[in-house]
Tab-separated table of C-alpha atoms in Angstrom:
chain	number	residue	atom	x	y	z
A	1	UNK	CA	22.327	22.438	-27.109
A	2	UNK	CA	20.648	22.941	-23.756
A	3	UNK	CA	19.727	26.158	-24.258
A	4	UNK	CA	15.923	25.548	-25.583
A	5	UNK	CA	15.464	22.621	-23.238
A	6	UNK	CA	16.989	24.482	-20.382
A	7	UNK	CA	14.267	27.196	-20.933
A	8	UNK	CA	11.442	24.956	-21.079
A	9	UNK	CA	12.181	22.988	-18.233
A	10	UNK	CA	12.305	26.012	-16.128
A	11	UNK	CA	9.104	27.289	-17.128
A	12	UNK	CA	7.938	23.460	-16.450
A	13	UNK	CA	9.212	24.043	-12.841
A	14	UNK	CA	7.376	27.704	-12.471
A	15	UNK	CA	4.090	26.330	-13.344
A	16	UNK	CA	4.368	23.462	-10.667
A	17	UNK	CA	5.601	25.582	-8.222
A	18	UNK	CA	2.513	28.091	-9.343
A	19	UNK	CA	0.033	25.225	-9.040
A	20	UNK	CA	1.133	24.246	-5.652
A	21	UNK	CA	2.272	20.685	-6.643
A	22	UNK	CA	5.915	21.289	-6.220
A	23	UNK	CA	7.824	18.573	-3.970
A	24	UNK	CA	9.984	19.566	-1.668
A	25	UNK	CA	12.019	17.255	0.563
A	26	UNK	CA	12.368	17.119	4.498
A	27	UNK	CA	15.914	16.544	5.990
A	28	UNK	CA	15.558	14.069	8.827
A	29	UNK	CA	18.922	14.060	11.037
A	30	UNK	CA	17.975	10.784	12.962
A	31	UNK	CA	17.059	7.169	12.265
A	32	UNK	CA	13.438	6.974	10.785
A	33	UNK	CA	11.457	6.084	13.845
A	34	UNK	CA	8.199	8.006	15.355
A	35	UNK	CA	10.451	10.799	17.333
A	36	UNK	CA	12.830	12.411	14.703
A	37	UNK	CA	14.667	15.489	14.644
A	38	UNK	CA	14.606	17.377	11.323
A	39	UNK	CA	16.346	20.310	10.027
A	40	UNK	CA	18.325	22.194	12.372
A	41	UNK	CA	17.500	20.161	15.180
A	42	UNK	CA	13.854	20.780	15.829
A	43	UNK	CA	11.646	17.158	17.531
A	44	UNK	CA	8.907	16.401	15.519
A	45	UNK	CA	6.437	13.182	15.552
A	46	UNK	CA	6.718	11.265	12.242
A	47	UNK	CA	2.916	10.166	11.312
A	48	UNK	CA	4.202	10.133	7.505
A	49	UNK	CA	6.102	6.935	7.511
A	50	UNK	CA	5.551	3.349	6.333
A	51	UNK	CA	6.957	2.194	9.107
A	52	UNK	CA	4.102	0.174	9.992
A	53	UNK	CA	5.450	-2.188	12.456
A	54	UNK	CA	8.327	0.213	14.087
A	55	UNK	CA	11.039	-1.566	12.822
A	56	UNK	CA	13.174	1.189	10.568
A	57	UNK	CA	15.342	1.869	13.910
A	58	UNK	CA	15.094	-2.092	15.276
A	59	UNK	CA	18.229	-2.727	17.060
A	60	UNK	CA	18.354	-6.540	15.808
A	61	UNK	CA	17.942	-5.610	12.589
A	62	UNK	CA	20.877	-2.910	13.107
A	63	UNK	CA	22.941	-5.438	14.659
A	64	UNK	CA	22.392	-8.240	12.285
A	65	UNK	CA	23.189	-6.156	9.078
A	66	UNK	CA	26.317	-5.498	10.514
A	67	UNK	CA	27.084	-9.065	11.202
A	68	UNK	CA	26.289	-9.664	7.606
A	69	UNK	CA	28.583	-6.693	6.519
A	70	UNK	CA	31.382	-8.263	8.133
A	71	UNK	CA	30.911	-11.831	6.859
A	72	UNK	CA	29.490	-11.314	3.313
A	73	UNK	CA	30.496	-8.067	2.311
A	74	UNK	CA	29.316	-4.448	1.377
A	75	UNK	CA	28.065	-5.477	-2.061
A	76	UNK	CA	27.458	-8.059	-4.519
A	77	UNK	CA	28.498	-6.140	-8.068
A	78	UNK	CA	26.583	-8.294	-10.106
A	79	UNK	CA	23.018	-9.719	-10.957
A	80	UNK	CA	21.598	-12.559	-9.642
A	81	UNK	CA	22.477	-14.950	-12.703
A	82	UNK	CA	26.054	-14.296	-13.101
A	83	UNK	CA	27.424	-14.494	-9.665
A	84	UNK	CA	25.313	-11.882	-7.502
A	85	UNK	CA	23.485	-15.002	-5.458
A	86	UNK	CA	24.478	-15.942	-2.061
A	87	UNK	CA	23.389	-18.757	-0.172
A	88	UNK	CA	21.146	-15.465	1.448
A	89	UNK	CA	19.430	-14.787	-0.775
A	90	UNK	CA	17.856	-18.091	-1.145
A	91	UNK	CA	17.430	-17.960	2.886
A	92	UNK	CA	15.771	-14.859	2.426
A	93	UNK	CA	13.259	-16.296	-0.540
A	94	UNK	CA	12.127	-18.878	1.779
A	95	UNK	CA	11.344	-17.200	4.016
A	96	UNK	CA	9.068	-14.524	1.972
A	97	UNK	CA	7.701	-17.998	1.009
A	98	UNK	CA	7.301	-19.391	4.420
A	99	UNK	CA	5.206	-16.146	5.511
A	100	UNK	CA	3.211	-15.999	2.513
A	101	UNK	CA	2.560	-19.896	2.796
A	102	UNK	CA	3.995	-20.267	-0.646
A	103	UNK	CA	6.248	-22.323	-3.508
A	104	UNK	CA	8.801	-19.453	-4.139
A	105	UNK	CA	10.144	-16.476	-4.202
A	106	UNK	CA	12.305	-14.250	-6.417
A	107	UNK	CA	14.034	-11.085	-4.756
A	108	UNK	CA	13.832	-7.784	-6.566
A	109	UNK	CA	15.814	-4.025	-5.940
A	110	UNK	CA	12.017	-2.998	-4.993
A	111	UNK	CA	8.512	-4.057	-5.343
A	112	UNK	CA	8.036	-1.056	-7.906
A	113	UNK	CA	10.890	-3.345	-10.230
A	114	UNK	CA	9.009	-6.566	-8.867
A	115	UNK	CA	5.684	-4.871	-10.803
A	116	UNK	CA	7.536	-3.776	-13.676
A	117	UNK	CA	9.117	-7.042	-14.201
A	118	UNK	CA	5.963	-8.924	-13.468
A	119	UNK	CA	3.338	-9.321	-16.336
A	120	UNK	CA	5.674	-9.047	-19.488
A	121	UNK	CA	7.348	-11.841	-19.241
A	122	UNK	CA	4.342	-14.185	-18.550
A	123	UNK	CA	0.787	-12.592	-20.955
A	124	UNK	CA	1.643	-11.145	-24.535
A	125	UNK	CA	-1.344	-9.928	-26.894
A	126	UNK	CA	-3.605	-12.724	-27.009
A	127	UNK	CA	-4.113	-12.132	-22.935
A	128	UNK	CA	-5.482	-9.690	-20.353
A	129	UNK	CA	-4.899	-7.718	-17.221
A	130	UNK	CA	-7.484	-6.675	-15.399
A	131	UNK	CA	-6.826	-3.931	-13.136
A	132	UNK	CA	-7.874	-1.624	-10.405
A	133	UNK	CA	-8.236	1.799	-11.057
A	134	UNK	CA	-6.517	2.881	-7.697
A	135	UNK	CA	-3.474	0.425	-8.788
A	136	UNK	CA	0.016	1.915	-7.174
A	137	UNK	CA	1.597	3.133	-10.415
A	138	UNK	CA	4.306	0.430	-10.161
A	139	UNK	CA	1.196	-1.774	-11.164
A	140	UNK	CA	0.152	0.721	-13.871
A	141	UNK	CA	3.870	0.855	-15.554
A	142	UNK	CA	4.152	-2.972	-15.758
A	143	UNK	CA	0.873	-3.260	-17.123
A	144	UNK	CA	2.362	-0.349	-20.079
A	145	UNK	CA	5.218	-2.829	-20.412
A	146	UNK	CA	2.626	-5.949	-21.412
A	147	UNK	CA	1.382	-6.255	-24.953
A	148	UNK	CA	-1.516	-8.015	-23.303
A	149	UNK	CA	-5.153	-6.247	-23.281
A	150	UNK	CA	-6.146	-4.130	-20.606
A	151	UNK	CA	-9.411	-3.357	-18.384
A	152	UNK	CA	-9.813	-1.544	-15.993
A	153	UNK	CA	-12.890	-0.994	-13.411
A	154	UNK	CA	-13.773	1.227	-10.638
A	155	UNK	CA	-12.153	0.827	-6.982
A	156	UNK	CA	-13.180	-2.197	-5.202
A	157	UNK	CA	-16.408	-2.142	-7.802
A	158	UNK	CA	-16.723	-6.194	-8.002
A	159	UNK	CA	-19.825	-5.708	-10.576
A	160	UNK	CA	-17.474	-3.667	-12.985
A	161	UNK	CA	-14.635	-6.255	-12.406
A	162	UNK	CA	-17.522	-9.021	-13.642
A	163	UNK	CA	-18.370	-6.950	-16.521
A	164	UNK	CA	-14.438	-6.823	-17.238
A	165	UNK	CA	-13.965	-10.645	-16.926
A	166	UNK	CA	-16.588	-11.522	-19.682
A	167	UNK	CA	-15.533	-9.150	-22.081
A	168	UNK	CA	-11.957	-10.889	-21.540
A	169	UNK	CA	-13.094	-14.473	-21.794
A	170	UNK	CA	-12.162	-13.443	-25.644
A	171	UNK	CA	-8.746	-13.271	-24.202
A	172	UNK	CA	-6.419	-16.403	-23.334
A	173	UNK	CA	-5.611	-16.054	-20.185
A	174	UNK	CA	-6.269	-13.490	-17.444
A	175	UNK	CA	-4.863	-11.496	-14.978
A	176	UNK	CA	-6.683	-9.797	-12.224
A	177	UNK	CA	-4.366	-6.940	-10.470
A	178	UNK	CA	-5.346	-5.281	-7.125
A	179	UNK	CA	-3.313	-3.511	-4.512
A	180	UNK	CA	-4.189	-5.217	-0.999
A	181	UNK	CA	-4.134	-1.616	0.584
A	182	UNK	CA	-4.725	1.340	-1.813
A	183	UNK	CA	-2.514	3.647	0.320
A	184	UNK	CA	-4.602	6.880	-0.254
A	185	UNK	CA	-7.522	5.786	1.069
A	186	UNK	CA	-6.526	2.783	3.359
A	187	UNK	CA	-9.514	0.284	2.294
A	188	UNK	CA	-8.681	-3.117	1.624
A	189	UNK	CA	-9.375	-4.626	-1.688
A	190	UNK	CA	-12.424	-7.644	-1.413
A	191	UNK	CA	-10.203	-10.496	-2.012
A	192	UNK	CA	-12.839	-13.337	-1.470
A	193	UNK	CA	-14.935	-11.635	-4.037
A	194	UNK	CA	-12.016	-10.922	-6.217
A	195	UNK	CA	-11.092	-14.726	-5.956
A	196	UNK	CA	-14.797	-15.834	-6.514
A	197	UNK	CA	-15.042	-13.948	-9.845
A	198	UNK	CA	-11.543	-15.050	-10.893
A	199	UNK	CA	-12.551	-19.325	-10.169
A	200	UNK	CA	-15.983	-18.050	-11.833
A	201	UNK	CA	-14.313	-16.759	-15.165
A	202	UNK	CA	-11.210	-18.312	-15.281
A	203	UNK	CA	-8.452	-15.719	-14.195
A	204	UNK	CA	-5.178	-15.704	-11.837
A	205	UNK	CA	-5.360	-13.567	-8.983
A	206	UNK	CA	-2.440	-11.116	-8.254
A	207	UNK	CA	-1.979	-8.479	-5.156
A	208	UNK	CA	0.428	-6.188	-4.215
A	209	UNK	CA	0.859	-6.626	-0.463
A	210	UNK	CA	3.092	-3.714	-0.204
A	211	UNK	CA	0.536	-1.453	2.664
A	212	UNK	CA	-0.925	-4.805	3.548
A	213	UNK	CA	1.647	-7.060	4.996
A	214	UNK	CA	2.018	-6.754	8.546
A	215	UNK	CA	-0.962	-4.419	8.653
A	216	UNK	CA	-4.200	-6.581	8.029
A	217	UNK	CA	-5.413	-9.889	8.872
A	218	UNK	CA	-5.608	-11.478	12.803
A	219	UNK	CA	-1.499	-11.641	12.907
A	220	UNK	CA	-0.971	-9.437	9.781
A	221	UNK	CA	-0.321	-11.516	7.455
A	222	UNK	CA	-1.926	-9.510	4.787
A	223	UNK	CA	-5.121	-10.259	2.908
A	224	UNK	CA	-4.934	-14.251	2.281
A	225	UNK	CA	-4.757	-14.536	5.666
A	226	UNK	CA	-7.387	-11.811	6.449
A	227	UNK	CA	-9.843	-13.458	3.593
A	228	UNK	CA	-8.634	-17.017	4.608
A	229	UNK	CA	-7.518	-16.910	0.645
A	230	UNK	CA	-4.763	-19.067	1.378
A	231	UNK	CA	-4.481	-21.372	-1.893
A	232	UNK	CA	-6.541	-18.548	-4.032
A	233	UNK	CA	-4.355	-16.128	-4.748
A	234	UNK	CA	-1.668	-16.846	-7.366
A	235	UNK	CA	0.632	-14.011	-7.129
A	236	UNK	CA	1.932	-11.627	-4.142
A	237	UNK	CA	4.052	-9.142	-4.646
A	238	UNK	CA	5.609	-6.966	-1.692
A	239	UNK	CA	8.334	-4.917	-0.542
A	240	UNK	CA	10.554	-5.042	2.227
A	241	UNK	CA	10.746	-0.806	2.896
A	242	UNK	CA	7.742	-0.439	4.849
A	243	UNK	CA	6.105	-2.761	7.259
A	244	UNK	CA	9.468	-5.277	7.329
A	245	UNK	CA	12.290	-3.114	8.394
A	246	UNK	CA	11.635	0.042	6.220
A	247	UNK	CA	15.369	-0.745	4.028
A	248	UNK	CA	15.341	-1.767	0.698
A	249	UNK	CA	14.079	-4.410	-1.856
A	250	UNK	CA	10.885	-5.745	-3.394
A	251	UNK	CA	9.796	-9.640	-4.123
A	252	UNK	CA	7.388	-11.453	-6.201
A	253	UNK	CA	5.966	-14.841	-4.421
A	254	UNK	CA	3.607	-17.690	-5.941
A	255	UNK	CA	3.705	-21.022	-7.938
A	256	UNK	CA	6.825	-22.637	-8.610
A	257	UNK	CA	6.640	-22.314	-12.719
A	258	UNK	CA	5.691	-18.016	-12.106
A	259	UNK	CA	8.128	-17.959	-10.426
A	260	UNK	CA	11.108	-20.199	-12.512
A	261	UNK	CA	9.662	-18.003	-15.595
A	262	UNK	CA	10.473	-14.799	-13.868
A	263	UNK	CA	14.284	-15.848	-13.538
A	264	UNK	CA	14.634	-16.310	-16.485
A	265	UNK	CA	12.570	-13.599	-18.673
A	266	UNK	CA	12.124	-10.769	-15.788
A	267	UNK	CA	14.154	-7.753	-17.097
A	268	UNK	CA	14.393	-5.601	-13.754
A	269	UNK	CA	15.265	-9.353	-11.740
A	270	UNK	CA	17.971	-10.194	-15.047
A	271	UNK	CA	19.916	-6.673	-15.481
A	272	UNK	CA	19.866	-5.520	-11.722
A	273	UNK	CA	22.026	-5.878	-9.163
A	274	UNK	CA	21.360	-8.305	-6.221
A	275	UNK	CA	20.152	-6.751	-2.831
A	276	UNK	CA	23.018	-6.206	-0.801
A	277	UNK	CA	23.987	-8.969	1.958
A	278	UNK	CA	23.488	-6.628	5.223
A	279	UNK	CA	19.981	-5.697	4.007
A	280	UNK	CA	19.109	-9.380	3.213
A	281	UNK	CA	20.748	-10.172	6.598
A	282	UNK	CA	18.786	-7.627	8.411
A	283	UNK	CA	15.669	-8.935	6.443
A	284	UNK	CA	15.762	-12.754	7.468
A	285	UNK	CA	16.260	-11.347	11.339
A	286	UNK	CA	13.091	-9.897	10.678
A	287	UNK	CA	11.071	-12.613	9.766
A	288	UNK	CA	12.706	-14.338	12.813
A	289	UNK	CA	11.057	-11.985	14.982
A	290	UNK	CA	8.023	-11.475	13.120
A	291	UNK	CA	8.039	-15.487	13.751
A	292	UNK	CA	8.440	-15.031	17.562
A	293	UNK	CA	5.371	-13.550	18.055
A	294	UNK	CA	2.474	-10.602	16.576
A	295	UNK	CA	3.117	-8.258	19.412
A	296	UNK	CA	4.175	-5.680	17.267
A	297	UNK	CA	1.153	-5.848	15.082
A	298	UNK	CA	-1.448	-5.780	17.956
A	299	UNK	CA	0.206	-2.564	19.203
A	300	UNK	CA	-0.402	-1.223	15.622
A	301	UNK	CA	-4.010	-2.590	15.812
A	302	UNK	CA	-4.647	-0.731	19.092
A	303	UNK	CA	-3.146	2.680	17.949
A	304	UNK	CA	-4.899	2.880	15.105
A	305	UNK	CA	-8.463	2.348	16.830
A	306	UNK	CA	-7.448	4.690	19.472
A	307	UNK	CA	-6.238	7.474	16.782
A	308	UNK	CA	-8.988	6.720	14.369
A	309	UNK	CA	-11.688	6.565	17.306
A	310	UNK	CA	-11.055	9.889	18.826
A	311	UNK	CA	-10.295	12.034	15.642
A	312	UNK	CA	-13.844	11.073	14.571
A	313	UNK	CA	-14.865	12.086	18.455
A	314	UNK	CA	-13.613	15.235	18.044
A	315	UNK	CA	-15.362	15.826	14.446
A	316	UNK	CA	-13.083	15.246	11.441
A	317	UNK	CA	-13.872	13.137	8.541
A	318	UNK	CA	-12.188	9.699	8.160
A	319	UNK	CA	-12.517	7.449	5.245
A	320	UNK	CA	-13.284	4.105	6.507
A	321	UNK	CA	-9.728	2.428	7.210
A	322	UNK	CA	-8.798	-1.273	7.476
A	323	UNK	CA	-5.355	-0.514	7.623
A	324	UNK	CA	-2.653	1.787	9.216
A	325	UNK	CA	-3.665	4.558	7.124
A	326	UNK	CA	-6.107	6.895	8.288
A	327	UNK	CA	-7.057	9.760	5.717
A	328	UNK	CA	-8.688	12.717	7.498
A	329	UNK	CA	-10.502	14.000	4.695
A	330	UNK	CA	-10.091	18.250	3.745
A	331	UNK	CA	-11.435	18.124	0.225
A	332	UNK	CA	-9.485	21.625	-0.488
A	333	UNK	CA	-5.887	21.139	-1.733
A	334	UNK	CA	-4.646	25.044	-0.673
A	335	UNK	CA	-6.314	24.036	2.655
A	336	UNK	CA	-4.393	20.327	2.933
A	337	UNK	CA	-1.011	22.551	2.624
A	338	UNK	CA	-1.819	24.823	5.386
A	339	UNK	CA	-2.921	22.232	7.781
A	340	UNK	CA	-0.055	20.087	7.028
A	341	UNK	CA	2.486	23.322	7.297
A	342	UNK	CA	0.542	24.611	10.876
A	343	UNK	CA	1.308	20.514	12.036
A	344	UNK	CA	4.795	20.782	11.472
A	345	UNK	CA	4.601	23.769	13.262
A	346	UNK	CA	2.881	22.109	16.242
A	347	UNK	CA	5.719	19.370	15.855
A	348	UNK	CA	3.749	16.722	14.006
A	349	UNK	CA	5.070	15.509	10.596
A	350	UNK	CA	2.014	14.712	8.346
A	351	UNK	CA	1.951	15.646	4.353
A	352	UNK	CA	-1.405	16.791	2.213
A	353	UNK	CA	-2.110	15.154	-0.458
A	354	UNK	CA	-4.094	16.596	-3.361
A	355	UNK	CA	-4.705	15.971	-7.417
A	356	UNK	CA	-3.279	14.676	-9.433
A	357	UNK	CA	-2.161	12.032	-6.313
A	358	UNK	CA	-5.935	11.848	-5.355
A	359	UNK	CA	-8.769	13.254	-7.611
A	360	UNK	CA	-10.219	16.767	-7.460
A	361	UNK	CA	-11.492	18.024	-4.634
A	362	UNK	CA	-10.697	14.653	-2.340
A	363	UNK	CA	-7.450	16.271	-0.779
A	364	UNK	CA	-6.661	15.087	2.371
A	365	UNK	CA	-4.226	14.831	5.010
A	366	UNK	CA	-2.844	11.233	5.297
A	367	UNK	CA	-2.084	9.707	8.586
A	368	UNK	CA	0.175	6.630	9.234
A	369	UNK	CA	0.552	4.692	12.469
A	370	UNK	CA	3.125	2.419	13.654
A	371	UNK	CA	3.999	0.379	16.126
A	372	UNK	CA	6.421	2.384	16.879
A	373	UNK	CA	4.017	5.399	18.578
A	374	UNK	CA	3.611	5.346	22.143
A	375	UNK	CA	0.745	6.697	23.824
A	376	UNK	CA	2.135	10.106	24.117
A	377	UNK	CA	2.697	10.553	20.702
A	378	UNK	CA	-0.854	9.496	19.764
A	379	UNK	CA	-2.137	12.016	22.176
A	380	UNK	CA	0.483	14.850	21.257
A	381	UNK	CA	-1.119	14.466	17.566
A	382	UNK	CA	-4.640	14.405	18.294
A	383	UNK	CA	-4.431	17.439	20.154
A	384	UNK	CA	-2.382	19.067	17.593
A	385	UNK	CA	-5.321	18.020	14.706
A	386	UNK	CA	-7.603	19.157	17.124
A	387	UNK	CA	-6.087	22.815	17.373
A	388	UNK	CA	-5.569	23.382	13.588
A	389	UNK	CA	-8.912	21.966	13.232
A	390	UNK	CA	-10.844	24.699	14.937
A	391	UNK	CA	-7.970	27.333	13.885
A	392	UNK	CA	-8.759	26.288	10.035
A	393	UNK	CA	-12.367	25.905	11.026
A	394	UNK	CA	-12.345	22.385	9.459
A	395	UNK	CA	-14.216	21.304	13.194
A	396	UNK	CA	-16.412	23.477	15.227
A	397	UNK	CA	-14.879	25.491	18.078
């Protein structure tokens, strides 16, 4: 029986590996912070990592998931409805609610299930979903999911967004979908002129705060508070991997009734296991000290201007970042993998990215900053970009 499929799976595998899109992982023997050691022992800086605010290796957040462990257990073996909700798990949704300054929250294994459990269960065929064409493809899967009509328009492109909305007004109601950060690129999306159209034509806003959260706005917040959109956007959705603590699990956050509906029609929320107690321990210490003060994120404001400042001193192309993500622009996918594999060899972790992740001929190597990098680090990896650079002739000698 697996004879055929064996066969063509293995020439599917060949012609990845021939096109240079084949995946391969990188062993990491320490905790995910900006110093790791990988394979057989060898230092490298991490500039890969969504761990925006440093927090993956947090001692408090080590500590208090252990505390949790010991008091609530290693698992909860059941979904939320039956008897997989602690008295945490509410803690933790108001929090999420607290931060985004809203009526609730409901917890999900990831923000890729939060997506996929999000627009089914609240448009069917006589509505639409607008969406942005740079949409994480959590976005894109839950909008398969949805019998409701789709759109989609350009990145950030408010005038195709407007042209969108009025052919929907035969729709009724609508949905407008946006990342906050579209992580390839690391632009934010126009929220007050996303939330303008949507009063003008009668639509909900939603945004997926996932690159945004901790990153943008004055205390990173994330775009309501960088848009002052407080009150104007109806649905966040967010995960807890990257910028808060870098674990596990997703949410969806808004008005009261989206948020009732989703417990009780939201397949990934209904028929998956509740987040375990010591991450949702670990995750309400993190609010607490996101709480305390925005130290951490003004240390991630003033790496990224230094990084971003002098690698366009020293002559690569940047895309215009608002964000932690700074894409230093190659164009050439065969050249993205060299430069990526000559950083690792300089002892700076970095990864190329090429179609079909970004279109043709926009390859690029993706930097990420944290809180986490010191100085030193920044430095190390300039220096580093700088040498491949001129090696690779990508800046002038």
């Amino acid at each position: 029986m697996y004879g055929k499929i064996k066969q063509f799976l293995e020439k599917e595998l060949i012609s990845i590996e021939e096109a240079g899109l084949y995946k391969r992982e990188r062993i990491i023997r320490t905790p995910q912070k900006a110093d790791i050691r990988v394979n057989e022992g060898v230092e490298a800086l991490n500039f890969c990592a969504n761990n925006y605010l440093g927090l993956s290796d947090n001692q408090r957040l080590i500590e208090a998931a252990k505390k949790t462990m010991d008091e609530r257990g290693y698992g909860m073996s059941s979904v939320r409805f039956i008897c997989g909700t602690q008295d945490l798990h509410k803690q933790l949704e108001a929090a999420i609610s607290n931060y985004f300054k809203t009526e609730d929250t409901i917890l999900y294994g990831s923000c890729f299930d939060a997506n996929g459990g999000l627009f089914e269960p609240l448009l069917g065929e006589d509505d639409a979903i607008i969406s942005d064409a740079l949409n994480h493809a959590s976005i894109i899967d839950g909008v398969r999911l949805c019998k409701a009509k789709r759109y989609r328009y350009a990145n950030a492109d408010m005038d195709e967004l407007e042209k969108c909305l009025r052919e929907a007004q035969e729709q009724r109601h609508r949905i407008i979908a946006t990342d906050g950060v579209f992580s390839m690129d690391g632009n934010v999306a126009p929220m007050d002129k996303i939330c303008e159209l949507a009063e003008k034509y009668d639509a909900l806003v939603m945004v997926d705060e996932s690159h945004s959260a901790g990153v943008v706005g004055p205390t990173g917040r994330g775009v309501a508070e960088l848009y002052k959109a407080y009150g104007r956007i109806d649905i966040f959705t967010g995960t807890l991997g990257k910028s808060f603590g870098g674990a596990m699990g997703g949410f969806t956050t808004g008005h009261k009734e989206i948020i009732d509906l989703l417990r009780q029609r939201s397949r990934p929320y209904l028929f998956s296991n509740s987040l375990a107690p010591a991450i949702v321990g670990a995750s309400i210490e993190m609010f607490n000290i996101l709480s305390e003060s925005d130290k951490l994120h003004s240390v991630l404001v003033e790496n990224v201007n230094y990084f971003r400042d002098r690698m366009i001193a020293a002559g690569f192309d940047i895309k215009p970042t608002q964000s932690a993500i700074c894409a230093v622009m190659l164009y050439d996918a065969a050249l993205s993998q060299t430069f990526a594999a000559k950083m690792q060899d300089e002892g700076i972790f970095v990864t190329g990215f090429y179609y079909p992740v970004v279109p043709k001929g926009q390859a690029r190597i993706r930097v990420q900053l944290s809180a986490g990098h010191r100085r030193e680090h920044l430095d190390k990896a300039i220096g580093a970009f700088i040498k491949v650079g001129k090696e690779l002739d990508v800046i002038e000698n």
